[in-house]
mmCIF file of C-alpha atoms and ligand atoms in Angstrom:
data_model
loop_
_atom_site.group_PDB
_atom_site.id
_atom_site.type_symbol
_atom_site.label_atom_id
_atom_site.label_comp_id
_atom_site.label_asym_id
_atom_site.label_seq_id
_atom_site.Cartn_x
_atom_site.Cartn_y
_atom_site.Cartn_z
ATOM 1 C CA MET A 12 -1.221 10.824 19.535
ATOM 2 C CA THR A 13 -4.066 8.513 18.759
ATOM 3 C CA GLU A 14 -5.329 5.736 21.007
ATOM 4 C CA SER A 15 -6.605 2.354 20.114
ATOM 5 C CA GLY A 16 -8.355 2.385 23.504
ATOM 6 C CA SER A 17 -10.474 -0.391 24.954
ATOM 7 C CA TRP A 18 -10.425 -2.571 21.823
ATOM 8 C CA ARG A 19 -6.767 -3.426 22.216
ATOM 9 C CA ASP A 20 -7.247 -7.115 22.889
ATOM 10 C CA ALA A 21 -10.065 -7.676 20.433
ATOM 11 C CA ALA A 22 -9.701 -9.610 17.169
ATOM 12 C CA PHE A 23 -8.621 -7.804 13.984
ATOM 13 C CA ASP A 24 -12.115 -7.913 12.432
ATOM 14 C CA THR A 25 -13.632 -6.474 15.590
ATOM 15 C CA ARG A 26 -11.095 -3.671 15.775
ATOM 16 C CA ALA A 27 -11.774 -2.887 12.010
ATOM 17 C CA ILE A 28 -15.319 -2.129 12.998
ATOM 18 C CA HIS A 29 -14.936 -0.531 16.430
ATOM 19 C CA ALA A 30 -11.437 0.824 17.138
ATOM 20 C CA GLY A 31 -11.197 4.613 17.161
ATOM 21 C CA GLN A 32 -14.972 4.850 16.431
ATOM 22 C CA GLU A 33 -16.821 5.393 19.724
ATOM 23 C CA ALA A 34 -20.458 6.429 19.342
ATOM 24 C CA ASP A 35 -20.788 10.178 18.945
ATOM 25 C CA PRO A 36 -20.870 11.709 22.436
ATOM 26 C CA THR A 37 -23.374 14.429 21.615
ATOM 27 C CA THR A 38 -25.981 12.481 19.542
ATOM 28 C CA GLY A 39 -25.202 8.849 20.077
ATOM 29 C CA ALA A 40 -24.730 8.303 16.339
ATOM 30 C CA VAL A 41 -23.271 4.860 15.882
ATOM 31 C CA ILE A 42 -21.266 5.867 12.851
ATOM 32 C CA THR A 43 -18.631 8.560 13.313
ATOM 33 C CA PRO A 44 -20.050 11.714 11.631
ATOM 34 C CA ILE A 45 -18.456 13.617 8.816
ATOM 35 C CA TYR A 46 -17.377 16.716 10.653
ATOM 36 C CA GLN A 47 -17.562 18.974 7.573
ATOM 37 C CA THR A 48 -16.219 22.056 9.300
ATOM 38 C CA SER A 49 -13.053 24.159 8.853
ATOM 39 C CA THR A 50 -13.084 25.676 12.356
ATOM 40 C CA PHE A 51 -14.253 24.970 15.963
ATOM 41 C CA VAL A 52 -15.710 27.398 18.461
ATOM 42 C CA GLN A 53 -13.669 28.162 21.614
ATOM 43 C CA GLU A 54 -15.257 28.714 25.009
ATOM 44 C CA ALA A 55 -12.645 31.332 25.877
ATOM 45 C CA VAL A 56 -9.347 32.364 24.294
ATOM 46 C CA GLY A 57 -7.306 29.153 23.994
ATOM 47 C CA VAL A 58 -9.997 27.018 25.741
ATOM 48 C CA HIS A 59 -11.347 24.374 23.369
ATOM 49 C CA LYS A 60 -12.171 20.681 23.035
ATOM 50 C CA GLY A 61 -8.899 19.758 21.317
ATOM 51 C CA TYR A 62 -9.884 21.041 17.845
ATOM 52 C CA GLU A 63 -9.052 24.540 16.581
ATOM 53 C CA TYR A 64 -8.685 24.560 12.806
ATOM 54 C CA GLY A 65 -9.374 21.928 10.141
ATOM 55 C CA ARG A 66 -5.845 21.714 8.645
ATOM 56 C CA THR A 67 -4.480 20.846 12.070
ATOM 57 C CA ASP A 68 -7.093 18.303 13.179
ATOM 58 C CA ASN A 69 -10.571 17.045 12.476
ATOM 59 C CA PRO A 70 -12.608 14.563 14.571
ATOM 60 C CA THR A 71 -13.424 12.332 11.573
ATOM 61 C CA ARG A 72 -9.675 12.211 10.745
ATOM 62 C CA SER A 73 -8.841 11.430 14.391
ATOM 63 C CA ALA A 74 -11.242 8.476 14.325
ATOM 64 C CA LEU A 75 -9.585 7.090 11.114
ATOM 65 C CA GLN A 76 -6.156 7.520 12.717
ATOM 66 C CA GLY A 77 -7.183 5.616 15.831
ATOM 67 C CA LEU A 78 -8.612 2.888 13.725
ATOM 68 C CA VAL A 79 -5.527 2.387 11.518
ATOM 69 C CA ALA A 80 -3.110 2.682 14.446
ATOM 70 C CA SER A 81 -4.980 -0.210 16.099
ATOM 71 C CA LEU A 82 -4.975 -2.334 12.943
ATOM 72 C CA GLU A 83 -1.221 -1.878 12.359
ATOM 73 C CA GLU A 84 -0.512 -2.384 16.111
ATOM 74 C CA GLY A 85 1.175 1.049 16.257
ATOM 75 C CA GLN A 86 1.085 3.808 18.930
ATOM 76 C CA TRP A 87 -0.077 6.420 16.467
ATOM 77 C CA ALA A 88 -1.254 7.037 12.871
ATOM 78 C CA LEU A 89 -1.384 10.147 10.706
ATOM 79 C CA ALA A 90 -3.780 10.460 7.712
ATOM 80 C CA TYR A 91 -2.865 12.340 4.504
ATOM 81 C CA ALA A 92 -4.470 13.525 1.282
ATOM 82 C CA SER A 93 -2.848 10.668 -0.686
ATOM 83 C CA GLY A 94 -0.267 7.930 -0.299
ATOM 84 C CA LEU A 95 2.319 10.199 -2.000
ATOM 85 C CA ALA A 96 1.381 13.060 0.396
ATOM 86 C CA ALA A 97 2.271 10.617 3.166
ATOM 87 C CA SER A 98 5.592 9.824 1.437
ATOM 88 C CA GLN A 99 6.297 13.528 0.916
ATOM 89 C CA ASN A 100 5.654 14.181 4.600
ATOM 90 C CA LEU A 101 8.240 11.463 5.480
ATOM 91 C CA SER A 102 10.760 13.194 3.168
ATOM 92 C CA TYR A 103 10.628 16.190 5.417
ATOM 93 C CA LEU A 104 12.563 14.108 7.960
ATOM 94 C CA LEU A 105 15.511 14.207 5.528
ATOM 95 C CA ALA A 106 18.263 16.842 5.261
ATOM 96 C CA PRO A 107 20.891 17.560 2.554
ATOM 97 C CA GLY A 108 23.594 14.931 2.565
ATOM 98 C CA ASP A 109 21.236 12.113 3.575
ATOM 99 C CA HIS A 110 21.056 8.825 1.657
ATOM 100 C CA VAL A 111 17.826 6.925 0.951
ATOM 101 C CA MET A 112 17.766 3.268 -0.086
ATOM 102 C CA LEU A 113 14.703 2.492 -2.208
ATOM 103 C CA SER A 114 13.547 -0.862 -3.539
ATOM 104 C CA ASP A 115 14.612 -1.359 -7.192
ATOM 105 C CA ASP A 116 11.004 -2.508 -7.782
ATOM 106 C CA ALA A 117 9.332 0.399 -5.943
ATOM 107 C CA TYR A 118 5.952 1.928 -6.827
ATOM 108 C CA GLY A 119 6.597 4.209 -9.785
ATOM 109 C CA GLY A 120 5.210 7.310 -8.016
ATOM 110 C CA THR A 121 7.444 6.743 -5.004
ATOM 111 C CA TYR A 122 10.474 6.482 -7.226
ATOM 112 C CA ARG A 123 9.426 9.662 -9.085
ATOM 113 C CA LEU A 124 8.911 11.599 -5.816
ATOM 114 C CA PHE A 125 12.335 10.650 -4.458
ATOM 115 C CA ALA A 126 14.371 10.626 -7.677
ATOM 116 C CA LYS A 127 12.902 13.674 -9.374
ATOM 117 C CA ILE A 128 11.924 15.912 -6.478
ATOM 118 C CA VAL A 129 13.512 14.940 -3.198
ATOM 119 C CA GLY A 130 16.783 14.268 -5.044
ATOM 120 C CA ARG A 131 16.945 17.875 -6.109
ATOM 121 C CA TYR A 132 17.484 18.956 -2.489
ATOM 122 C CA GLY A 133 20.901 17.317 -1.928
ATOM 123 C CA ILE A 134 19.558 13.923 -0.951
ATOM 124 C CA GLU A 135 20.943 10.856 -2.600
ATOM 125 C CA ILE A 136 18.534 8.214 -3.782
ATOM 126 C CA GLU A 137 19.803 4.706 -4.446
ATOM 127 C CA GLN A 138 17.781 1.753 -5.826
ATOM 128 C CA VAL A 139 18.718 -1.560 -4.237
ATOM 129 C CA ASP A 140 17.449 -5.098 -4.513
ATOM 130 C CA LEU A 141 16.051 -5.262 -1.001
ATOM 131 C CA THR A 142 15.352 -9.012 -1.253
ATOM 132 C CA ASP A 143 19.202 -9.356 -0.940
ATOM 133 C CA LEU A 144 20.218 -8.635 2.656
ATOM 134 C CA ASP A 145 23.918 -8.569 1.692
ATOM 135 C CA ALA A 146 23.146 -5.881 -0.914
ATOM 136 C CA ILE A 147 21.496 -3.811 1.848
ATOM 137 C CA ARG A 148 24.485 -4.313 4.151
ATOM 138 C CA ALA A 149 26.836 -3.262 1.327
ATOM 139 C CA ALA A 150 24.774 -0.169 0.466
ATOM 140 C CA LEU A 151 24.339 1.128 4.063
ATOM 141 C CA ARG A 152 26.291 4.324 4.744
ATOM 142 C CA PRO A 153 26.566 6.446 7.847
ATOM 143 C CA SER A 154 24.306 8.956 6.058
ATOM 144 C CA THR A 155 21.570 6.436 5.279
ATOM 145 C CA LYS A 156 18.331 7.764 6.771
ATOM 146 C CA PHE A 157 15.669 5.530 5.186
ATOM 147 C CA VAL A 158 15.577 1.942 4.036
ATOM 148 C CA TRP A 159 12.321 2.101 2.156
ATOM 149 C CA VAL A 160 10.841 -1.440 1.656
ATOM 150 C CA GLU A 161 7.821 -2.477 -0.296
ATOM 151 C CA THR A 162 6.588 -6.010 0.135
ATOM 152 C CA PRO A 163 5.080 -7.523 -1.948
ATOM 153 C CA THR A 164 6.700 -5.176 -4.549
ATOM 154 C CA ASN A 165 5.032 -3.696 -7.512
ATOM 155 C CA PRO A 166 4.666 -5.038 -10.158
ATOM 156 C CA TYR A 167 6.894 -8.189 -9.725
ATOM 157 C CA LEU A 168 5.519 -9.084 -6.318
ATOM 158 C CA LYS A 169 8.941 -9.800 -4.901
ATOM 159 C CA ILE A 170 8.984 -10.498 -1.223
ATOM 160 C CA VAL A 171 11.285 -8.650 1.163
ATOM 161 C CA ASP A 172 12.076 -10.296 4.489
ATOM 162 C CA ILE A 173 10.964 -7.495 6.856
ATOM 163 C CA ALA A 174 12.435 -9.027 10.025
ATOM 164 C CA GLY A 175 15.669 -9.805 8.090
ATOM 165 C CA VAL A 176 16.042 -6.152 6.984
ATOM 166 C CA ALA A 177 15.175 -4.955 10.492
ATOM 167 C CA GLY A 178 18.073 -7.115 11.746
ATOM 168 C CA VAL A 179 20.486 -5.591 9.240
ATOM 169 C CA VAL A 180 19.557 -1.972 10.164
ATOM 170 C CA ALA A 181 19.172 -2.702 13.927
ATOM 171 C CA ASP A 182 22.569 -1.131 14.842
ATOM 172 C CA HIS A 183 22.243 1.664 12.316
ATOM 173 C CA PRO A 184 20.384 4.966 12.793
ATOM 174 C CA ALA A 185 18.497 4.424 9.504
ATOM 175 C CA LEU A 186 14.744 4.102 9.798
ATOM 176 C CA LEU A 187 13.054 1.043 8.248
ATOM 177 C CA VAL A 188 10.016 2.236 6.379
ATOM 178 C CA VAL A 189 7.621 -0.393 5.012
ATOM 179 C CA ASP A 190 5.048 0.424 2.374
ATOM 180 C CA ASN A 191 2.304 -2.039 3.363
ATOM 181 C CA THR A 192 -0.156 -1.071 0.656
ATOM 182 C CA PHE A 193 -0.068 -4.363 -1.251
ATOM 183 C CA ALA A 194 -0.578 -6.553 1.850
ATOM 184 C CA SER A 195 -2.784 -4.424 4.134
ATOM 185 C CA PRO A 196 -2.584 -4.796 7.915
ATOM 186 C CA TYR A 197 -4.970 -7.760 7.717
ATOM 187 C CA LEU A 198 -2.222 -9.908 6.101
ATOM 188 C CA GLN A 199 1.018 -8.225 7.401
ATOM 189 C CA ARG A 200 1.938 -5.949 10.296
ATOM 190 C CA PRO A 201 5.481 -4.667 9.733
ATOM 191 C CA LEU A 202 5.840 -2.832 13.042
ATOM 192 C CA THR A 203 5.559 -6.188 14.807
ATOM 193 C CA LEU A 204 8.454 -7.437 12.541
ATOM 194 C CA GLY A 205 10.791 -4.593 13.482
ATOM 195 C CA ALA A 206 9.890 -1.816 11.058
ATOM 196 C CA ASP A 207 10.058 1.773 12.382
ATOM 197 C CA LEU A 208 7.356 3.238 10.197
ATOM 198 C CA VAL A 209 4.552 1.859 7.995
ATOM 199 C CA ILE A 210 3.154 3.769 5.073
ATOM 200 C CA HIS A 211 -0.094 3.131 3.099
ATOM 201 C CA SER A 212 -1.822 4.325 0.058
ATOM 202 C CA THR A 213 -5.365 3.919 1.623
ATOM 203 C CA THR A 214 -6.593 4.467 -1.949
ATOM 204 C CA LYS A 215 -6.025 0.749 -2.470
ATOM 205 C CA TYR A 216 -7.040 -2.144 -0.127
ATOM 206 C CA LEU A 217 -7.794 -0.116 2.956
ATOM 207 C CA GLY A 218 -10.344 2.079 1.200
ATOM 208 C CA GLY A 219 -11.134 -0.909 -1.007
ATOM 209 C CA HIS A 220 -13.844 0.486 -3.271
ATOM 210 C CA SER A 221 -11.913 2.694 -5.721
ATOM 211 C CA ASP A 222 -13.855 5.776 -4.526
ATOM 212 C CA VAL A 223 -11.281 7.711 -2.473
ATOM 213 C CA VAL A 224 -7.598 8.712 -2.528
ATOM 214 C CA GLY A 225 -5.669 8.815 0.777
ATOM 215 C CA GLY A 226 -2.545 7.920 2.617
ATOM 216 C CA MET A 227 -1.391 6.974 6.124
ATOM 217 C CA VAL A 228 1.821 6.766 8.228
ATOM 218 C CA ILE A 229 1.899 4.605 11.352
ATOM 219 C CA GLY A 230 4.604 4.270 13.970
ATOM 220 C CA ASN A 231 5.505 3.953 17.625
ATOM 221 C CA ASP A 232 8.101 6.760 18.256
ATOM 222 C CA ALA A 233 6.421 9.855 19.761
ATOM 223 C CA ALA A 234 9.200 12.242 18.562
ATOM 224 C CA ILE A 235 8.764 11.112 14.977
ATOM 225 C CA HIS A 236 5.053 11.566 15.303
ATOM 226 C CA ASP A 237 5.433 15.137 16.533
ATOM 227 C CA ASP A 238 7.943 15.950 13.784
ATOM 228 C CA LEU A 239 5.655 14.590 11.056
ATOM 229 C CA LYS A 240 2.645 16.315 12.574
ATOM 230 C CA PHE A 241 4.459 19.624 12.694
ATOM 231 C CA HIS A 242 5.448 19.318 8.987
ATOM 232 C CA GLN A 243 1.960 18.134 7.942
ATOM 233 C CA ASN A 244 0.349 21.109 9.661
ATOM 234 C CA ALA A 245 2.945 23.465 8.216
ATOM 235 C CA ALA A 246 2.730 22.066 4.633
ATOM 236 C CA GLY A 247 -0.992 21.151 4.517
ATOM 237 C CA ALA A 248 -1.291 17.726 2.798
ATOM 238 C CA VAL A 249 -4.332 16.767 4.853
ATOM 239 C CA PRO A 250 -7.307 14.632 3.904
ATOM 240 C CA GLY A 251 -10.880 15.994 3.903
ATOM 241 C CA PRO A 252 -13.357 14.651 6.477
ATOM 242 C CA PHE A 253 -15.489 12.907 3.829
ATOM 243 C CA ASP A 254 -12.468 11.050 2.475
ATOM 244 C CA CYS A 255 -11.581 9.966 6.008
ATOM 245 C CA TRP A 256 -15.158 8.722 6.473
ATOM 246 C CA LEU A 257 -15.156 6.810 3.209
ATOM 247 C CA THR A 258 -11.868 5.138 4.125
ATOM 248 C CA MET A 259 -13.256 4.132 7.531
ATOM 249 C CA ARG A 260 -16.320 2.639 5.892
ATOM 250 C CA GLY A 261 -14.134 0.693 3.565
ATOM 251 C CA ILE A 262 -11.918 -0.615 6.323
ATOM 252 C CA LYS A 263 -14.838 -2.217 8.212
ATOM 253 C CA THR A 264 -14.935 -5.046 5.597
ATOM 254 C CA LEU A 265 -11.151 -5.337 5.059
ATOM 255 C CA GLY A 266 -10.887 -8.835 6.541
ATOM 256 C CA VAL A 267 -13.677 -10.452 4.426
ATOM 257 C CA ARG A 268 -12.493 -8.629 1.312
ATOM 258 C CA MET A 269 -8.849 -9.726 1.699
ATOM 259 C CA ASP A 270 -9.870 -13.347 2.159
ATOM 260 C CA ARG A 271 -11.760 -13.233 -1.132
ATOM 261 C CA HIS A 272 -9.104 -11.257 -2.993
ATOM 262 C CA GLY A 273 -6.647 -13.918 -1.904
ATOM 263 C CA SER A 274 -8.703 -16.964 -2.920
ATOM 264 C CA ASN A 275 -9.614 -15.409 -6.245
ATOM 265 C CA ALA A 276 -5.996 -14.428 -6.963
ATOM 266 C CA MET A 277 -4.810 -17.952 -6.201
ATOM 267 C CA ALA A 278 -7.379 -19.409 -8.645
ATOM 268 C CA VAL A 279 -6.366 -16.898 -11.347
ATOM 269 C CA ALA A 280 -2.625 -17.528 -10.783
ATOM 270 C CA ARG A 281 -3.096 -21.305 -11.050
ATOM 271 C CA PHE A 282 -5.155 -20.886 -14.247
ATOM 272 C CA LEU A 283 -2.585 -18.601 -15.869
ATOM 273 C CA GLN A 284 0.276 -20.946 -14.981
ATOM 274 C CA GLU A 285 -1.345 -23.628 -17.185
ATOM 275 C CA GLN A 286 -1.729 -21.458 -20.243
ATOM 276 C CA GLU A 287 0.675 -21.863 -23.160
ATOM 277 C CA ALA A 288 0.349 -18.211 -24.089
ATOM 278 C CA VAL A 289 1.635 -17.261 -20.622
ATOM 279 C CA GLU A 290 5.370 -17.195 -20.127
ATOM 280 C CA ARG A 291 5.620 -16.596 -16.417
ATOM 281 C CA VAL A 292 3.302 -15.965 -13.491
ATOM 282 C CA TYR A 293 4.309 -13.853 -10.494
ATOM 283 C CA TYR A 294 2.203 -14.603 -7.367
ATOM 284 C CA PRO A 295 3.723 -15.108 -3.939
ATOM 285 C CA GLY A 296 1.029 -17.714 -3.095
ATOM 286 C CA LEU A 297 2.497 -20.100 -5.698
ATOM 287 C CA PRO A 298 4.974 -22.547 -4.127
ATOM 288 C CA ASP A 299 7.480 -21.978 -6.907
ATOM 289 C CA HIS A 300 7.564 -18.157 -6.308
ATOM 290 C CA PRO A 301 11.083 -17.315 -4.995
ATOM 291 C CA GLY A 302 9.640 -15.348 -2.055
ATOM 292 C CA HIS A 303 6.949 -17.908 -1.207
ATOM 293 C CA GLU A 304 8.519 -19.209 2.045
ATOM 294 C CA ILE A 305 9.188 -15.745 3.490
ATOM 295 C CA ALA A 306 5.680 -14.625 2.418
ATOM 296 C CA ALA A 307 4.108 -17.628 4.136
ATOM 297 C CA ARG A 308 6.052 -16.731 7.281
ATOM 298 C CA GLN A 309 5.406 -12.975 7.460
ATOM 299 C CA MET A 310 1.993 -12.754 5.872
ATOM 300 C CA SER A 311 -1.247 -14.544 6.790
ATOM 301 C CA GLY A 312 -2.341 -14.633 3.099
ATOM 302 C CA PHE A 313 -1.000 -13.616 -0.307
ATOM 303 C CA SER A 314 -3.282 -10.716 -1.277
ATOM 304 C CA GLY A 315 -4.913 -10.079 -4.649
ATOM 305 C CA MET A 316 -2.132 -8.924 -6.969
ATOM 306 C CA VAL A 317 -0.994 -11.216 -9.811
ATOM 307 C CA SER A 318 1.465 -10.266 -12.568
ATOM 308 C CA PHE A 319 2.278 -12.299 -15.622
ATOM 309 C CA THR A 320 4.286 -12.114 -18.919
ATOM 310 C CA LEU A 321 3.037 -13.301 -22.254
ATOM 311 C CA ARG A 322 4.691 -15.025 -25.099
ATOM 312 C CA GLY A 323 4.404 -12.693 -28.060
ATOM 313 C CA GLY A 324 5.872 -9.535 -26.542
ATOM 314 C CA TYR A 325 4.284 -6.175 -26.117
ATOM 315 C CA GLU A 326 1.659 -6.781 -28.843
ATOM 316 C CA ALA A 327 0.289 -9.845 -27.122
ATOM 317 C CA ALA A 328 0.209 -8.113 -23.721
ATOM 318 C CA ALA A 329 -1.549 -5.020 -25.145
ATOM 319 C CA ALA A 330 -4.063 -7.223 -26.984
ATOM 320 C CA VAL A 331 -4.891 -9.220 -23.823
ATOM 321 C CA ALA A 332 -5.338 -5.984 -21.823
ATOM 322 C CA ALA A 333 -7.723 -4.693 -24.471
ATOM 323 C CA SER A 334 -9.731 -7.902 -24.571
ATOM 324 C CA THR A 335 -10.911 -8.508 -21.017
ATOM 325 C CA ARG A 336 -14.473 -7.624 -20.098
ATOM 326 C CA VAL A 337 -14.718 -8.226 -16.375
ATOM 327 C CA PHE A 338 -11.193 -6.998 -15.670
ATOM 328 C CA ALA A 339 -11.354 -3.238 -16.483
ATOM 329 C CA LEU A 340 -8.318 -1.701 -18.133
ATOM 330 C CA ALA A 341 -7.220 0.865 -15.486
ATOM 331 C CA GLU A 342 -4.482 1.926 -13.154
ATOM 332 C CA SER A 343 -4.740 1.514 -9.384
ATOM 333 C CA LEU A 344 -5.548 -1.628 -7.426
ATOM 334 C CA GLY A 345 -7.122 -3.054 -4.261
ATOM 335 C CA GLY A 346 -10.783 -2.260 -5.074
ATOM 336 C CA VAL A 347 -13.596 -4.789 -5.074
ATOM 337 C CA GLU A 348 -13.608 -4.726 -8.886
ATOM 338 C CA SER A 349 -10.927 -6.558 -10.909
ATOM 339 C CA LEU A 350 -8.482 -4.384 -12.940
ATOM 340 C CA ILE A 351 -5.838 -5.177 -15.536
ATOM 341 C CA GLU A 352 -3.010 -2.912 -16.602
ATOM 342 C CA HIS A 353 0.198 -2.696 -18.591
ATOM 343 C CA PRO A 354 2.887 -1.461 -16.093
ATOM 344 C CA GLY A 355 5.460 -0.526 -18.817
ATOM 345 C CA VAL A 356 3.133 1.978 -20.444
ATOM 346 C CA MET A 357 0.825 2.851 -17.514
ATOM 347 C CA THR A 358 1.906 2.787 -13.853
ATOM 348 C CA HIS A 359 5.603 2.297 -14.363
ATOM 349 C CA ALA A 360 6.371 4.611 -17.308
ATOM 350 C CA SER A 361 8.301 6.860 -14.925
ATOM 351 C CA VAL A 362 10.917 4.101 -14.217
ATOM 352 C CA ALA A 363 11.788 3.398 -17.879
ATOM 353 C CA GLY A 364 15.558 3.409 -18.310
ATOM 354 C CA THR A 365 16.212 2.844 -14.598
ATOM 355 C CA LYS A 366 16.938 -0.263 -12.585
ATOM 356 C CA GLY A 367 13.181 -0.619 -12.059
ATOM 357 C CA GLU A 368 12.287 -0.859 -15.754
ATOM 358 C CA VAL A 369 9.690 -3.538 -16.405
ATOM 359 C CA GLU A 370 9.356 -6.044 -19.239
ATOM 360 C CA PRO A 371 7.190 -4.916 -22.235
ATOM 361 C CA ASN A 372 5.228 -8.181 -22.143
ATOM 362 C CA LEU A 373 4.195 -7.808 -18.491
ATOM 363 C CA LEU A 374 0.644 -7.388 -17.310
ATOM 364 C CA ARG A 375 -0.583 -6.770 -13.765
ATOM 365 C CA LEU A 376 -3.916 -7.846 -12.396
ATOM 366 C CA SER A 377 -5.682 -6.487 -9.295
ATOM 367 C CA VAL A 378 -7.958 -9.431 -8.709
ATOM 368 C CA GLY A 379 -11.277 -8.220 -7.221
ATOM 369 C CA ILE A 380 -13.970 -10.068 -5.223
ATOM 370 C CA GLU A 381 -16.273 -10.989 -8.072
ATOM 371 C CA GLY A 382 -17.172 -14.654 -8.701
ATOM 372 C CA GLU A 383 -14.061 -16.711 -9.196
ATOM 373 C CA ARG A 384 -15.341 -18.514 -12.340
ATOM 374 C CA ASP A 385 -16.217 -15.246 -14.067
ATOM 375 C CA LEU A 386 -12.680 -13.959 -13.586
ATOM 376 C CA VAL A 387 -11.046 -17.135 -14.882
ATOM 377 C CA ASP A 388 -13.464 -17.309 -17.831
ATOM 378 C CA ASP A 389 -12.735 -13.662 -18.688
ATOM 379 C CA LEU A 390 -8.999 -14.272 -18.860
ATOM 380 C CA ARG A 391 -9.527 -17.414 -20.913
ATOM 381 C CA GLN A 392 -11.590 -15.576 -23.506
ATOM 382 C CA ALA A 393 -9.115 -12.624 -23.569
ATOM 383 C CA LEU A 394 -6.164 -15.006 -24.140
ATOM 384 C CA ARG A 395 -8.072 -16.779 -26.944
ATOM 385 C CA ALA A 396 -9.018 -13.480 -28.582
ATOM 386 C CA ALA A 397 -5.589 -11.886 -28.271
ATOM 387 C CA VAL A 398 -3.285 -14.880 -28.758
ATOM 388 C CA PRO A 399 -5.132 -17.104 -31.207
ATOM 389 C CA ALA A 400 -2.116 -19.374 -31.746
ATOM 390 C CA ALA A 401 -2.183 -20.487 -28.138
ATOM 391 C CA VAL A 402 -4.783 -23.116 -27.296
ATOM 392 C CA ALA A 403 -6.110 -21.978 -23.891
ATOM 393 C CA ARG A 404 -6.977 -25.117 -21.962
HETATM 394 C C1 LIG B 20 -0.698 3.812 -5.049
HETATM 395 C C2 LIG B 20 0.464 3.520 -4.269
HETATM 396 C C3 LIG B 20 1.190 4.584 -3.658
HETATM 397 C C4 LIG B 20 0.815 6.045 -3.829
HETATM 398 O O1 LIG B 20 -0.406 6.291 -3.255
HETATM 399 P P1 LIG B 20 -1.473 7.399 -3.819
HETATM 400 O O2 LIG B 20 -2.603 7.276 -2.870
HETATM 401 O O3 LIG B 20 -1.826 7.054 -5.240
HETATM 402 O O4 LIG B 20 -0.843 8.731 -3.717
HETATM 403 C C5 LIG B 20 2.329 4.284 -2.888
HETATM 404 N N1 LIG B 20 2.720 2.973 -2.782
HETATM 405 C C6 LIG B 20 2.094 1.966 -3.375
HETATM 406 C C7 LIG B 20 2.580 0.547 -3.175
HETATM 407 C C8 LIG B 20 0.991 2.162 -4.103
HETATM 408 O O5 LIG B 20 0.323 1.196 -4.691
#
């Protein structure tokens, strides 16, 4: 178990810098060292300082776990080699005959893991529109083990009412798992809204600099912690100490980054809304977004992801994606630099032909923290270059 310790009552931004990260007891180093070691010396057989072998535990990993547990207001956190390694570890809680309810707009890799791998082991995977509480009620079975929520969802940025779903599953043994990758704990803390477990791809906003791949699970239940920890140690999907250290360094600036991601994304969304070449803009910060009210209630900001469709179909979308200069054409999200991608061909190719299939004229932006005007100007020139018929205002 990890401890958030003496920083419990401190502000989020203070905890982001200090929680879990006491000065090194042997040297006084202010920054938690990268304990690049696979093993730890024992004073006598079985007598050690809590660390035996690097797969089981590492002090740099422990510091990251204490930090993220504090930010998500959980009792414990476990760090993994990737977001999907974290999801895979959760799948070890399942047994043949179990039923998993997954968002119909889930991250493509999550869908692939459950549908193509976990599903092979006698576990039934069902995609449900989790924005519809009646649909969840109707789909719940005695065998339902997970209700796996993402909010905002990817790529349509639908908003799921976390407290509402928690209410629906309250009298049911199913665990409510919330993938909090798109919001980050700075904007949304699902455990405080009734979720049982929170999962992250720390590759995204938590790491924040597109230089590390990692995952995290956070919760309150000690028995689930021990079960996951047993399976992680047994199966080995652990992060290296340098990756943990990079993630911690990124997290120190999470609050200031999320504020800028949000203000830039709002400016970009408003700009896109006014363009004739643009058919529809998906951003939960816009008052006409169907999930806006719930987002405003359960989040303290709307994050940096914006999706939009273009008039002119796939060709127009592909041309815009190829014409931006500041927005780099790449998968992933949540870094300081702005990215653009085509979900149908890139991140969401694995959901083609399922309920989660995306429109061919859809583009997704991860709005970075560059200057707002440069981002809007870049999109304006890309729309002009790619959709000449449209007069970008
Ligand atoms: C990226 C992502 C994942 C998977 O995480 P990896 O670190 O790439 O393994 C899971 N969920 C969401 C919402 C993501 O964006």
